Amino acid sequence: MFKTINSAIRRETLWTLDLARGGVLRKPYNTIKAVMEGDIDAEKYQRHYLKKLISYAKENVPYYQNISASSISDFPVVNKNTMKENYDDFQSVEWKDKKIHTMSTSWSTGTPFVVRQN
């Protein structure tokens, strides 16, 4: 009984805080839920956001700015060595000088691979 009550309190607290922050969690949650329930055409949704991602990369990420790509298959395949060698060129100009979250792989595969995430 207490587990159910605690869970309900946590859930309501989460959504209340999210509402106060502008629904940054609720909006994507509702979209994912709609896709999963079939209310949104998943392929159409994916194509739309993939086009937006490609456009963003070409406009804001120096590594991709000189590539004449219109679909994901036109982009070059890169690996972590390519990204390490061209680290600055893979940083979005929009986020380059802003404080954002840094993630890295563990040492178990050798040298850690560090990426910045907004």
Tab-separated table of C-alpha atoms in Angstrom:
chain	number	residue	atom	x	y	z
A	1	MET	CA	0.000	0.000	0.000
A	2	PHE	CA	2.749	2.474	0.947
A	3	LYS	CA	4.687	1.561	-2.187
A	4	THR	CA	1.666	2.484	-4.329
A	5	ILE	CA	1.151	5.764	-2.465
A	6	ASN	CA	4.852	6.670	-2.690
A	7	SER	CA	4.850	5.877	-6.384
A	8	ALA	CA	1.789	8.057	-6.964
A	9	ILE	CA	3.333	10.928	-4.995
A	10	ARG	CA	6.588	10.698	-6.971
A	11	ARG	CA	4.690	10.585	-10.278
A	12	GLU	CA	2.526	13.602	-9.401
A	13	THR	CA	5.544	15.517	-8.116
A	14	LEU	CA	7.432	14.819	-11.336
A	15	TRP	CA	4.597	16.038	-13.560
A	16	THR	CA	3.913	19.076	-11.350
A	17	LEU	CA	7.576	20.132	-11.466
A	18	ASP	CA	7.635	19.470	-15.196
A	19	LEU	CA	4.575	21.676	-15.688
A	20	ALA	CA	6.320	24.470	-13.776
A	21	ARG	CA	9.324	24.081	-16.118
A	22	GLY	CA	7.218	24.326	-19.265
A	23	GLY	CA	6.480	20.664	-19.898
A	24	VAL	CA	9.945	19.708	-21.122
A	25	LEU	CA	9.261	16.078	-20.177
A	26	ARG	CA	5.521	15.859	-20.823
A	27	LYS	CA	5.678	16.980	-24.449
A	28	PRO	CA	8.139	14.295	-25.621
A	29	TYR	CA	6.431	11.738	-23.374
A	30	ASN	CA	3.078	12.441	-25.029
A	31	THR	CA	4.647	12.216	-28.490
A	32	ILE	CA	6.303	8.874	-27.738
A	33	LYS	CA	3.062	7.605	-26.234
A	34	ALA	CA	1.114	8.688	-29.340
A	35	VAL	CA	3.616	6.929	-31.625
A	36	MET	CA	3.504	3.767	-29.516
A	37	GLU	CA	-0.309	3.781	-29.515
A	38	GLY	CA	-0.466	4.351	-33.278
A	39	ASP	CA	-1.974	7.845	-33.088
A	40	ILE	CA	1.047	9.244	-34.954
A	41	ASP	CA	2.590	7.639	-38.039
A	42	ALA	CA	6.015	6.596	-36.693
A	43	GLU	CA	7.770	6.572	-40.085
A	44	LYS	CA	6.459	10.013	-41.014
A	45	TYR	CA	7.490	11.328	-37.592
A	46	GLN	CA	10.985	9.829	-37.921
A	47	ARG	CA	11.461	11.217	-41.446
A	48	HIS	CA	10.410	14.689	-40.280
A	49	TYR	CA	12.883	14.768	-37.395
A	50	LEU	CA	15.666	13.148	-39.403
A	51	LYS	CA	15.327	15.971	-41.956
A	52	LYS	CA	15.508	18.484	-39.116
A	53	LEU	CA	18.600	16.752	-37.709
A	54	ILE	CA	20.340	16.757	-41.101
A	55	SER	CA	19.500	20.419	-41.601
A	56	TYR	CA	20.764	21.290	-38.126
A	57	ALA	CA	24.034	19.395	-38.653
A	58	LYS	CA	24.688	21.086	-41.993
A	59	GLU	CA	23.983	24.544	-40.556
A	60	ASN	CA	25.626	24.263	-37.126
A	61	VAL	CA	28.285	21.536	-37.091
A	62	PRO	CA	31.466	22.559	-38.942
A	63	TYR	CA	32.370	18.993	-39.920
A	64	TYR	CA	29.148	18.702	-41.942
A	65	GLN	CA	28.873	22.234	-43.326
A	66	ASN	CA	30.622	21.512	-46.623
A	67	ILE	CA	28.847	18.227	-47.298
A	68	SER	CA	26.148	18.299	-49.946
A	69	ALA	CA	23.904	15.759	-48.274
A	70	SER	CA	20.145	15.605	-48.474
A	71	SER	CA	19.614	12.253	-46.778
A	72	ILE	CA	21.326	10.314	-44.034
A	73	SER	CA	22.850	7.922	-46.575
A	74	ASP	CA	24.757	10.873	-48.125
A	75	PHE	CA	26.647	11.548	-44.911
A	76	PRO	CA	30.072	9.978	-44.429
A	77	VAL	CA	30.424	7.159	-41.957
A	78	VAL	CA	32.498	8.338	-39.009
A	79	ASN	CA	33.952	6.528	-36.049
A	80	LYS	CA	35.270	7.692	-32.719
A	81	ASN	CA	38.780	8.170	-34.148
A	82	THR	CA	37.403	10.539	-36.793
A	83	MET	CA	35.552	12.423	-34.081
A	84	LYS	CA	38.630	12.571	-31.827
A	85	GLU	CA	40.828	13.840	-34.672
A	86	ASN	CA	38.255	16.509	-35.600
A	87	TYR	CA	36.847	17.157	-32.122
A	88	ASP	CA	36.263	20.906	-32.529
A	89	ASP	CA	34.634	20.413	-35.934
A	90	PHE	CA	32.025	18.130	-34.379
A	91	GLN	CA	30.965	20.769	-31.834
A	92	SER	CA	27.759	22.616	-32.683
A	93	VAL	CA	28.442	26.338	-33.019
A	94	GLU	CA	25.216	26.914	-31.105
A	95	TRP	CA	26.498	25.019	-28.036
A	96	LYS	CA	30.292	25.280	-28.350
A	97	ASP	CA	30.861	27.904	-25.649
A	98	LYS	CA	27.947	26.995	-23.398
A	99	LYS	CA	28.111	24.890	-20.277
A	100	ILE	CA	26.671	21.495	-21.178
A	101	HIS	CA	26.893	17.942	-19.895
A	102	THR	CA	29.978	15.871	-20.737
A	103	MET	CA	29.753	12.087	-21.049
A	104	SER	CA	32.569	9.629	-21.553
A	105	THR	CA	33.009	5.943	-22.138
A	106	SER	CA	34.776	3.879	-19.516
A	107	TRP	CA	38.434	2.973	-19.656
A	108	SER	CA	37.566	-0.673	-20.357
A	109	THR	CA	38.005	-0.226	-24.121
A	110	GLY	CA	41.160	1.864	-23.920
A	111	THR	CA	41.191	5.651	-24.082
A	112	PRO	CA	37.858	7.169	-23.030
A	113	PHE	CA	35.705	8.774	-25.701
A	114	VAL	CA	34.296	12.106	-24.536
A	115	VAL	CA	31.167	13.725	-25.978
A	116	ARG	CA	29.299	16.877	-24.993
A	117	GLN	CA	25.510	16.741	-24.703
A	118	ASN	CA	22.894	19.440	-24.301
